[in-house]
mmCIF file with all atom_site columns, C-alpha atoms in Angstrom:
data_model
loop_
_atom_site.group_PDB
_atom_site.id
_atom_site.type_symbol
_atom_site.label_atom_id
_atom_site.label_alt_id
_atom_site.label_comp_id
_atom_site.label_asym_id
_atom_site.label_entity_id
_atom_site.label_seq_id
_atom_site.pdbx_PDB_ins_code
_atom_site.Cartn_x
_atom_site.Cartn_y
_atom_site.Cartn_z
_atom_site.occupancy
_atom_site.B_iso_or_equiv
_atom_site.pdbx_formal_charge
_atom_site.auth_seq_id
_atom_site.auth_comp_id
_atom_site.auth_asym_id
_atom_site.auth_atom_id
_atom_site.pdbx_PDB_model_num
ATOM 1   C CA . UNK Q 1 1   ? 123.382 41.174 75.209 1.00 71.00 ? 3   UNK Q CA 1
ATOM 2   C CA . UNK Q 1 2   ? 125.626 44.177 75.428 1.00 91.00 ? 4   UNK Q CA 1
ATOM 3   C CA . UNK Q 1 3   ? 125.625 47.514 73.536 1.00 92.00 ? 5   UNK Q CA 1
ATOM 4   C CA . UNK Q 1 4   ? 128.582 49.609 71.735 1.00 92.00 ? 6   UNK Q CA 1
ATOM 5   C CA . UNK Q 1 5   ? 129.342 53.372 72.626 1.00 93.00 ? 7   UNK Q CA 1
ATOM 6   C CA . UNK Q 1 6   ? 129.288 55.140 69.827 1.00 94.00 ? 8   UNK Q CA 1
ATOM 7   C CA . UNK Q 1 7   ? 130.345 58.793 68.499 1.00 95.00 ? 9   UNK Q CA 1
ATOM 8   C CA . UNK Q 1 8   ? 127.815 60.838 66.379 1.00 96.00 ? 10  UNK Q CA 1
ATOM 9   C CA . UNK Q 1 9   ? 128.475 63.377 64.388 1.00 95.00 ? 11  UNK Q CA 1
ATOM 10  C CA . UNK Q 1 10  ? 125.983 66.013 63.453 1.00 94.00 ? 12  UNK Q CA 1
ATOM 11  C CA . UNK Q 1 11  ? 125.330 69.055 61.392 1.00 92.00 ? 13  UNK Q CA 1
ATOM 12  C CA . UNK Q 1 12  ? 128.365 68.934 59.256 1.00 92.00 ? 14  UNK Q CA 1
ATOM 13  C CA . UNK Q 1 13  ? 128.451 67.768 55.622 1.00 89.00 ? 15  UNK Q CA 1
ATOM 14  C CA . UNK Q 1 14  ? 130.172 65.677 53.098 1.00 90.00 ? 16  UNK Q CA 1
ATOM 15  C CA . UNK Q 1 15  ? 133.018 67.529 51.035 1.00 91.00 ? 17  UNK Q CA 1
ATOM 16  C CA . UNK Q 1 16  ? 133.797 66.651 47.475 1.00 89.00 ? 18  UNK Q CA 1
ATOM 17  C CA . UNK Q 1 17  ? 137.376 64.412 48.995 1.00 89.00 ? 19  UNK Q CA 1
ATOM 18  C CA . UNK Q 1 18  ? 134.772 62.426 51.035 1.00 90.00 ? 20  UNK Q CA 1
ATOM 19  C CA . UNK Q 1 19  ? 135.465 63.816 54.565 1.00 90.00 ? 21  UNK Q CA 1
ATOM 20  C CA . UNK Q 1 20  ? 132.706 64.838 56.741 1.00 92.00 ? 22  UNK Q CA 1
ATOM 21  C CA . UNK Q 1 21  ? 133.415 68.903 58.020 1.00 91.00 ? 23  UNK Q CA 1
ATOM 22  C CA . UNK Q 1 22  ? 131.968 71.268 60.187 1.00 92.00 ? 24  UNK Q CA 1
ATOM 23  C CA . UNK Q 1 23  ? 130.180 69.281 62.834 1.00 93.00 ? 25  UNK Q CA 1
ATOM 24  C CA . UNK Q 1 24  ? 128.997 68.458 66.173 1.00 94.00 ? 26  UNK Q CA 1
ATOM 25  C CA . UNK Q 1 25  ? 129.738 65.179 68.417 1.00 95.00 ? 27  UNK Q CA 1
ATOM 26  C CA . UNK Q 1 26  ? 127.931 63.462 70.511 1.00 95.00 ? 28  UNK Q CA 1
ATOM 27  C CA . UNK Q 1 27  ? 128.102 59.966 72.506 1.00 94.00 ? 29  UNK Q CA 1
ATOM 28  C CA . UNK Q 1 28  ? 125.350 57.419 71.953 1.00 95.00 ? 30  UNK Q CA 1
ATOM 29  C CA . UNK Q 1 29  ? 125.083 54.121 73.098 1.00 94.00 ? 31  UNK Q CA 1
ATOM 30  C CA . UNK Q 1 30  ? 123.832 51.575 70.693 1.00 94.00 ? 32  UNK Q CA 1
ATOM 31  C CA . UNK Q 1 31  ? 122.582 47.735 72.096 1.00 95.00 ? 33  UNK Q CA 1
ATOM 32  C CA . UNK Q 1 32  ? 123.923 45.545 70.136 1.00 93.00 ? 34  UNK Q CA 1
ATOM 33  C CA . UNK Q 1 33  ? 120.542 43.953 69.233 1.00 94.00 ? 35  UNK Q CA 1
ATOM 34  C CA . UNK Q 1 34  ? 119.296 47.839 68.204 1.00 94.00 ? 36  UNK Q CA 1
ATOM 35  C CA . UNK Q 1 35  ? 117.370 47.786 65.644 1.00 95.00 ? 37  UNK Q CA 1
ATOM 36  C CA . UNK Q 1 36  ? 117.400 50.746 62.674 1.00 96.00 ? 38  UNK Q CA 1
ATOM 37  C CA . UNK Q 1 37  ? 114.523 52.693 63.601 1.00 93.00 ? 39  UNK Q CA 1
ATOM 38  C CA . UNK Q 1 38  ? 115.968 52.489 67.378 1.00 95.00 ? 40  UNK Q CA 1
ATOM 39  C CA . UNK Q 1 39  ? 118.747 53.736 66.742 1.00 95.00 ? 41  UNK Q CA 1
ATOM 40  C CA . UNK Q 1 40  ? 116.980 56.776 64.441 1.00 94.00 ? 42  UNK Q CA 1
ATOM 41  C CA . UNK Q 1 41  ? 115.195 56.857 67.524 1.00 93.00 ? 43  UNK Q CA 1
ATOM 42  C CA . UNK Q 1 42  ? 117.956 57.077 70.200 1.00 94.00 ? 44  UNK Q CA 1
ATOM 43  C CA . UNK Q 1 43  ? 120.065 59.324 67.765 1.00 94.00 ? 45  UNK Q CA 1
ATOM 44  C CA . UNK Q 1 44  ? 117.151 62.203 67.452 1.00 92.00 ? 46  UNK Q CA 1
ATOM 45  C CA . UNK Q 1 45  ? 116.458 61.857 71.171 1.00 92.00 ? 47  UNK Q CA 1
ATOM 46  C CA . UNK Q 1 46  ? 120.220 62.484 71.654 1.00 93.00 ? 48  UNK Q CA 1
ATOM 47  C CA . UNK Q 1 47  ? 119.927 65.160 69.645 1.00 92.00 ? 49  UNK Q CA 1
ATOM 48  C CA . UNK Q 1 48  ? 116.372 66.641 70.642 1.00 91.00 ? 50  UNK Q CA 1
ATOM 49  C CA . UNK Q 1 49  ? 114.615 66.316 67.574 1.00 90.00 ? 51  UNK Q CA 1
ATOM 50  C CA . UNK Q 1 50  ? 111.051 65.609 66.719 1.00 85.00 ? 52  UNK Q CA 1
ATOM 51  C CA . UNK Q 1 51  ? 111.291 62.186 64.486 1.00 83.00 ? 53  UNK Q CA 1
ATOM 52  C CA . UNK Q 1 52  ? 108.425 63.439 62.328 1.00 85.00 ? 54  UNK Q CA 1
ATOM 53  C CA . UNK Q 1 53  ? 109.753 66.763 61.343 1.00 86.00 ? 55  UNK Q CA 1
ATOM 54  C CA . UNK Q 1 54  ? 112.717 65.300 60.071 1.00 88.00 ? 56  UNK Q CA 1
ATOM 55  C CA . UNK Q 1 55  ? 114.708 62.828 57.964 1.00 89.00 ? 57  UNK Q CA 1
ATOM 56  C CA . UNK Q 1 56  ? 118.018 61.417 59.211 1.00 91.00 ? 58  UNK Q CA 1
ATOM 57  C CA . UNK Q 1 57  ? 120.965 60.036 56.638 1.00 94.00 ? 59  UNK Q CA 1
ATOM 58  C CA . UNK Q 1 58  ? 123.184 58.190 58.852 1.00 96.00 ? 60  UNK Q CA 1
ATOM 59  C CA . UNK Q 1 59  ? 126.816 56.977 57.510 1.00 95.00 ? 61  UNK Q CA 1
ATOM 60  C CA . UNK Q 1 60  ? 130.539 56.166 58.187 1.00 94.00 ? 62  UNK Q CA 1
ATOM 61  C CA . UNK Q 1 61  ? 133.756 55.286 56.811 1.00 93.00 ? 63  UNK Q CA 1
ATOM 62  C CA . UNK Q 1 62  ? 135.525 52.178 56.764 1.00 91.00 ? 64  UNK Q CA 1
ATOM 63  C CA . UNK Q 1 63  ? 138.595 54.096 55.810 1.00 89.00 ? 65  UNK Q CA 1
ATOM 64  C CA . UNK Q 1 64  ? 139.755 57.620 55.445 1.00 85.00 ? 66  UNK Q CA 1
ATOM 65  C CA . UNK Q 1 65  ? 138.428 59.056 51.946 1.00 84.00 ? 67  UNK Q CA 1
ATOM 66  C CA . UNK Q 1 66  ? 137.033 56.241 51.236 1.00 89.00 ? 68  UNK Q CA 1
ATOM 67  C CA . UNK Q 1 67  ? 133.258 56.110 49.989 1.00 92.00 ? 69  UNK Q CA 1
ATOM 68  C CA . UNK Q 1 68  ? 130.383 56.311 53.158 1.00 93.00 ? 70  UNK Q CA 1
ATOM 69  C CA . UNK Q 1 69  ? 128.782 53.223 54.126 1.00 94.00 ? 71  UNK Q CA 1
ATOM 70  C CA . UNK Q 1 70  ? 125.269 53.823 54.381 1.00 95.00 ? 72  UNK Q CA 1
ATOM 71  C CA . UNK Q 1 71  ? 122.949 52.680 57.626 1.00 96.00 ? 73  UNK Q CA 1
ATOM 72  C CA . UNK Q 1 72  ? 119.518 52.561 56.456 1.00 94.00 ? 74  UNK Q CA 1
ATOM 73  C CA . UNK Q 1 73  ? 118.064 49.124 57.605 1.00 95.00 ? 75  UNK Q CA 1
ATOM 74  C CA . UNK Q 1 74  ? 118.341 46.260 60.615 1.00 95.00 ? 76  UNK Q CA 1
ATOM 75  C CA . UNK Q 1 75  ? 120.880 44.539 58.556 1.00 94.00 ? 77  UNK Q CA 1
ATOM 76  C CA . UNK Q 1 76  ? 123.609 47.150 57.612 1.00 95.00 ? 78  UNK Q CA 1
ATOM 77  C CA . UNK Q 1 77  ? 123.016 48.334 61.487 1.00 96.00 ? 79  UNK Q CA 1
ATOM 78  C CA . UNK Q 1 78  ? 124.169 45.042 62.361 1.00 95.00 ? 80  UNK Q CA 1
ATOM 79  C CA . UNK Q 1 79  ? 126.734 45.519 60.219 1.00 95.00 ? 81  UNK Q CA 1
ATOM 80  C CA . UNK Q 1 80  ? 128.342 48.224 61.272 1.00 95.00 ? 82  UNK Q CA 1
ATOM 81  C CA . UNK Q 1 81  ? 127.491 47.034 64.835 1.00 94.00 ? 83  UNK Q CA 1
ATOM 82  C CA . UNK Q 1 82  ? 129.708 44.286 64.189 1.00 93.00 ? 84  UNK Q CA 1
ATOM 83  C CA . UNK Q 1 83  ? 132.404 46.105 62.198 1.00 92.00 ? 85  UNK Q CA 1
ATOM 84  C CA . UNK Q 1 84  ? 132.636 48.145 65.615 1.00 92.00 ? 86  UNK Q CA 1
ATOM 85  C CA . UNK Q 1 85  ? 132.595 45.208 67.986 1.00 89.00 ? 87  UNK Q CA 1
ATOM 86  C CA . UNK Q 1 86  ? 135.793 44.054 66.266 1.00 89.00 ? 88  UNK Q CA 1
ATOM 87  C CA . UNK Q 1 87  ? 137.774 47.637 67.079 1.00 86.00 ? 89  UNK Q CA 1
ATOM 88  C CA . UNK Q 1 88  ? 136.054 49.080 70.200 1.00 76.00 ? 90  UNK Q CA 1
ATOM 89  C CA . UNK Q 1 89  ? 138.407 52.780 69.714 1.00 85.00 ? 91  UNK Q CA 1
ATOM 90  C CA . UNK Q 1 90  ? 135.688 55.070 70.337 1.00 85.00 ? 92  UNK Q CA 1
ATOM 91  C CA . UNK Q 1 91  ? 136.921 57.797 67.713 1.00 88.00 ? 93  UNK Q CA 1
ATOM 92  C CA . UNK Q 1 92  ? 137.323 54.808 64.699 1.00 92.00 ? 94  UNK Q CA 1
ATOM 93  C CA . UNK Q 1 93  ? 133.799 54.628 62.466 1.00 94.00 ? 95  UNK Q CA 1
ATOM 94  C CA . UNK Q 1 94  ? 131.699 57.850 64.075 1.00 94.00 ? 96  UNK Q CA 1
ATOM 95  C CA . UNK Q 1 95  ? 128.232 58.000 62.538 1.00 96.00 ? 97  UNK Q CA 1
ATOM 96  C CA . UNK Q 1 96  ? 128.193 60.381 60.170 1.00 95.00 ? 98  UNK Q CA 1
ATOM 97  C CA . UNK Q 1 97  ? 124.276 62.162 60.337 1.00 94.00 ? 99  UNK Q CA 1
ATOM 98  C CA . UNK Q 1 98  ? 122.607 64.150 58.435 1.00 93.00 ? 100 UNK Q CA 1
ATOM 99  C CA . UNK Q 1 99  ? 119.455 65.735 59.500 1.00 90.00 ? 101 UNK Q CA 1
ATOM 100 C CA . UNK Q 1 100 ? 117.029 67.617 57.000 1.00 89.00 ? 102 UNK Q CA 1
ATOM 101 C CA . UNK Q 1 101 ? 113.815 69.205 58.489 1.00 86.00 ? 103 UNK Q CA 1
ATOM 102 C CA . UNK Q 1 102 ? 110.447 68.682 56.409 1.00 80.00 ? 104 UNK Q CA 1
ATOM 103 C CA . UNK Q 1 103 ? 107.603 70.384 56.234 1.00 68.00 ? 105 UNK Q CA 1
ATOM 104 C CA . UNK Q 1 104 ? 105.533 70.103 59.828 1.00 62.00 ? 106 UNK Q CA 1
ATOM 105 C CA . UNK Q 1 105 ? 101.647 69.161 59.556 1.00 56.00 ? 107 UNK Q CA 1
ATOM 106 C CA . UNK Q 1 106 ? 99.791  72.112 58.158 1.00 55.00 ? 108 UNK Q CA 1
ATOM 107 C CA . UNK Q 1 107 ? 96.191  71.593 60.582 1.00 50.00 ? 109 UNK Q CA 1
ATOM 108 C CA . UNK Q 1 108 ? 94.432  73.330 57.282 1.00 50.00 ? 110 UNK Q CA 1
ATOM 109 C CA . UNK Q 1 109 ? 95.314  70.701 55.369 1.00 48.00 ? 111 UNK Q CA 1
ATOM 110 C CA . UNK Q 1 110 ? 91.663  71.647 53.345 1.00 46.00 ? 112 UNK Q CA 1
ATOM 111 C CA . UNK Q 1 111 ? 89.409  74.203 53.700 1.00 45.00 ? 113 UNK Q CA 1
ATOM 112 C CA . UNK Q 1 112 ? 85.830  74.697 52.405 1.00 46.00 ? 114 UNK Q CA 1
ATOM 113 C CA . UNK Q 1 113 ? 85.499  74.521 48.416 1.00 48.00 ? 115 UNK Q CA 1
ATOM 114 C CA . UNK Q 1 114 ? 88.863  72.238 48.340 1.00 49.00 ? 116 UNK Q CA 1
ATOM 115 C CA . UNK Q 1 115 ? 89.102  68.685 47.598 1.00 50.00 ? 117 UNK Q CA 1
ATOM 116 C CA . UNK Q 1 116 ? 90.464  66.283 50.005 1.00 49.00 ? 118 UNK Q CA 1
ATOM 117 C CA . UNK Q 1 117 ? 94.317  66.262 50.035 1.00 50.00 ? 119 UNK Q CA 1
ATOM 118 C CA . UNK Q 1 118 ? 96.528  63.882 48.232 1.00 50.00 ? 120 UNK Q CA 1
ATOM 119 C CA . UNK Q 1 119 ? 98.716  61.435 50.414 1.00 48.00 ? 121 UNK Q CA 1
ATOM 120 C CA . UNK Q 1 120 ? 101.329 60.173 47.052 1.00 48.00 ? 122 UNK Q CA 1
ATOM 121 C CA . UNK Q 1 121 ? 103.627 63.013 47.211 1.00 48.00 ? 123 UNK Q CA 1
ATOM 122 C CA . UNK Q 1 122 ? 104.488 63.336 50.586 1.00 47.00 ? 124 UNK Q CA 1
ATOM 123 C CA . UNK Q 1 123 ? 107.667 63.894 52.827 1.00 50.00 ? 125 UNK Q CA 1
ATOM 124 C CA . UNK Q 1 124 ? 108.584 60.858 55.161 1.00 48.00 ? 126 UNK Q CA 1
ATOM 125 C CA . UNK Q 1 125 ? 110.561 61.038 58.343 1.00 50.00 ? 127 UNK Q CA 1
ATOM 126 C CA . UNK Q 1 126 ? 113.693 59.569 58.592 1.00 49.00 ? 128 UNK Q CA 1
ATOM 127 C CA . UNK Q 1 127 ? 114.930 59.229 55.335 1.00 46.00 ? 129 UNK Q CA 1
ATOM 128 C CA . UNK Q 1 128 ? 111.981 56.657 54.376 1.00 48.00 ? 130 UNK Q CA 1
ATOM 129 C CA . UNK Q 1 129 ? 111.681 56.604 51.073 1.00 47.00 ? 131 UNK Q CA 1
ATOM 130 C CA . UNK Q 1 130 ? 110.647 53.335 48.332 1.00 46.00 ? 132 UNK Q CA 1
ATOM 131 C CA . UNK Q 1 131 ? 113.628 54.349 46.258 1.00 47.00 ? 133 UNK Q CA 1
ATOM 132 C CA . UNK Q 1 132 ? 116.400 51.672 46.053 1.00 46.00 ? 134 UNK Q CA 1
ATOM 133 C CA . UNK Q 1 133 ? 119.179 52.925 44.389 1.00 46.00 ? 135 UNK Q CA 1
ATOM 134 C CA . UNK Q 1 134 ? 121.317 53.176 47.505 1.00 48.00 ? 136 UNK Q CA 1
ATOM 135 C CA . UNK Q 1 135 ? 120.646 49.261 48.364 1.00 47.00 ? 137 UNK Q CA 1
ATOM 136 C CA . UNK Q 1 136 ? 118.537 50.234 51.074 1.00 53.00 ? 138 UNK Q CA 1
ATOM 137 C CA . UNK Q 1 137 ? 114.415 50.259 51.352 1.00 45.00 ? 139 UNK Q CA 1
ATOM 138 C CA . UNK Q 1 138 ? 112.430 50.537 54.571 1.00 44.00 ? 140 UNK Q CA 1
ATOM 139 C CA . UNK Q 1 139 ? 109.044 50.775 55.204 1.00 43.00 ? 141 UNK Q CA 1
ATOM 140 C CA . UNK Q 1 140 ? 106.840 53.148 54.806 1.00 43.00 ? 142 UNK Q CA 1
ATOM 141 C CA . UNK Q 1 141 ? 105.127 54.861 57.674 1.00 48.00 ? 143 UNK Q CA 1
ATOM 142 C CA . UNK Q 1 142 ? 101.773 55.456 57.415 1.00 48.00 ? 144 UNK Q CA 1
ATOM 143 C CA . UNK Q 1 143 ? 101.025 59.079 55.873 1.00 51.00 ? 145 UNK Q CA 1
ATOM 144 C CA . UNK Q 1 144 ? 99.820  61.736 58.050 1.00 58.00 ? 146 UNK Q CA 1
ATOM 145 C CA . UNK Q 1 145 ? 96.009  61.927 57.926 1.00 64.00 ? 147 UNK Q CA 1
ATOM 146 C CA . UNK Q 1 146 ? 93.690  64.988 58.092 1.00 67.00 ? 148 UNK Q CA 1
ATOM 147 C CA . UNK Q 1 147 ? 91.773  65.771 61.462 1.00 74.00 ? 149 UNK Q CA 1
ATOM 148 C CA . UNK Q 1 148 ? 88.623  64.899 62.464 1.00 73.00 ? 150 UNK Q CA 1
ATOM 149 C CA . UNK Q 1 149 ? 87.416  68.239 61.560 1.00 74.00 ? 151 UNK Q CA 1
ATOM 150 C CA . UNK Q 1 150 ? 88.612  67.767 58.157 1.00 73.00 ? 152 UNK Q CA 1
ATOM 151 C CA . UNK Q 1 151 ? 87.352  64.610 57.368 1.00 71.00 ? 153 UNK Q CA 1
ATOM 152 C CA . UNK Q 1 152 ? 84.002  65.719 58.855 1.00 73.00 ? 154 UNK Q CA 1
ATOM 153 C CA . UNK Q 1 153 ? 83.901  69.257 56.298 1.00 74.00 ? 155 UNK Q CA 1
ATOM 154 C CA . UNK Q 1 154 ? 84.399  66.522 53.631 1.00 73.00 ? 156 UNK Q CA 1
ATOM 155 C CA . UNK Q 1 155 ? 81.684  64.573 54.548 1.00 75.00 ? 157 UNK Q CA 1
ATOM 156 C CA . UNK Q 1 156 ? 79.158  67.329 54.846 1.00 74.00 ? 158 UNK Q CA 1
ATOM 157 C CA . UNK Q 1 157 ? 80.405  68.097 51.810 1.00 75.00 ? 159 UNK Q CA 1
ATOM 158 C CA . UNK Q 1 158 ? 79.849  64.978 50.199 1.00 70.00 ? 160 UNK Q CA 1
ATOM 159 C CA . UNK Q 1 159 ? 76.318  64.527 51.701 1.00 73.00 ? 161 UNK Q CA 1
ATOM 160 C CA . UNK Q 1 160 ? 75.165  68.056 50.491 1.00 75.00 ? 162 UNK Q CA 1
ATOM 161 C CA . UNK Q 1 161 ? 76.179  66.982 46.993 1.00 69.00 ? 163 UNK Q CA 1
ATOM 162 C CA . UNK Q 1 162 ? 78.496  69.770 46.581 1.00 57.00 ? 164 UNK Q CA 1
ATOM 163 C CA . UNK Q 1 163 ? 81.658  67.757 46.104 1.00 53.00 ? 165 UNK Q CA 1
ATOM 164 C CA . UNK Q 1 164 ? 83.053  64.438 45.118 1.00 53.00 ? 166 UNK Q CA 1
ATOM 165 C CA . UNK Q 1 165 ? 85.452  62.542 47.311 1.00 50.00 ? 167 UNK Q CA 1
ATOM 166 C CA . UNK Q 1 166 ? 88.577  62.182 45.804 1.00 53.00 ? 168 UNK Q CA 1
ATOM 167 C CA . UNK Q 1 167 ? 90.146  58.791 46.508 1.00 51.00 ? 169 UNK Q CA 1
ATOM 168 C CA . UNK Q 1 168 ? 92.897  57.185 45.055 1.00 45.00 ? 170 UNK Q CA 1
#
């Protein structure tokens, strides 16, 4: 079907007369059937980044100043896939990314004497989030679980009578 090259800029940040400062380019190329978490993909592989120690924000600018557009699902992808498709210049509407680590797995999640950890308040990679007030939802991925080892220690637990499981 084709694809797009694309220019990505990285580690910079918005300033307060909406221009993006500071950053780092690099040259992706996008098929033009990509879908979002694709392109997340292909943008942290670009960029050598583990997907789930980080969120991505991606972005660009229809005109100079004006407010970002936001790319945060298949449809405003395809979007700004066809917004580029109609002016191939490779420096007009870069991808404006921002990349914010999270907190990697802690393997002692739960020790002995602790309840089982909670899975509602936790950080998602890429940018996933169930809040819509930027237009944009995408699923959730599933939360990271504890280890075998974990599970099991709760479970012995549990059998000895010395705790409850805590589900919710």
């Amino acid at each position: 079907m084709g694809s797009i090259n694309v220019l990505v800029y990285f580690g910079g940040e918005w300033d307060s007369s909406r221009m993006y400062n500071g950053y780092s380019i690099v040259g992706v190329i996008i098929p033009v059937d990509c879908s979002y978490s694709k392109l997340v993909e292909i943008i942290l592989r670009k960029l050598k980044r583990d997907q789930l120690e980080c969120t991505i924000t991606i972005q660009y600018q229809i005109t100079e100043n004006g407010p970002p557009v936001s790319v945060c699902s298949d449809s405003s992808l395809h979007f700004f896939i066809e917004v580029k498709k109609n002016d191939r210049d490779m420096t007009k509407f870069p991808l404006c990314v921002e990349i914010e680590n999270v907190a990697p797995r802690n393997d002692n999640m739960m020790s002995l004497g602790n309840e089982m950890p909670r899975y509602d308040n936790i950080a998602y990679p890429h940018g996933m989030t169930n809040d819509l007030s930027n237009g944009c939802m995408v699923t959730l991925p599933n939360p990271v679980m504890p280890t075998i080892e974990e599970m099991g220690s709760a479970i012995v637990e549990y059998v000895n009578g010395s705790k409850m499981l805590a589900v919710e």
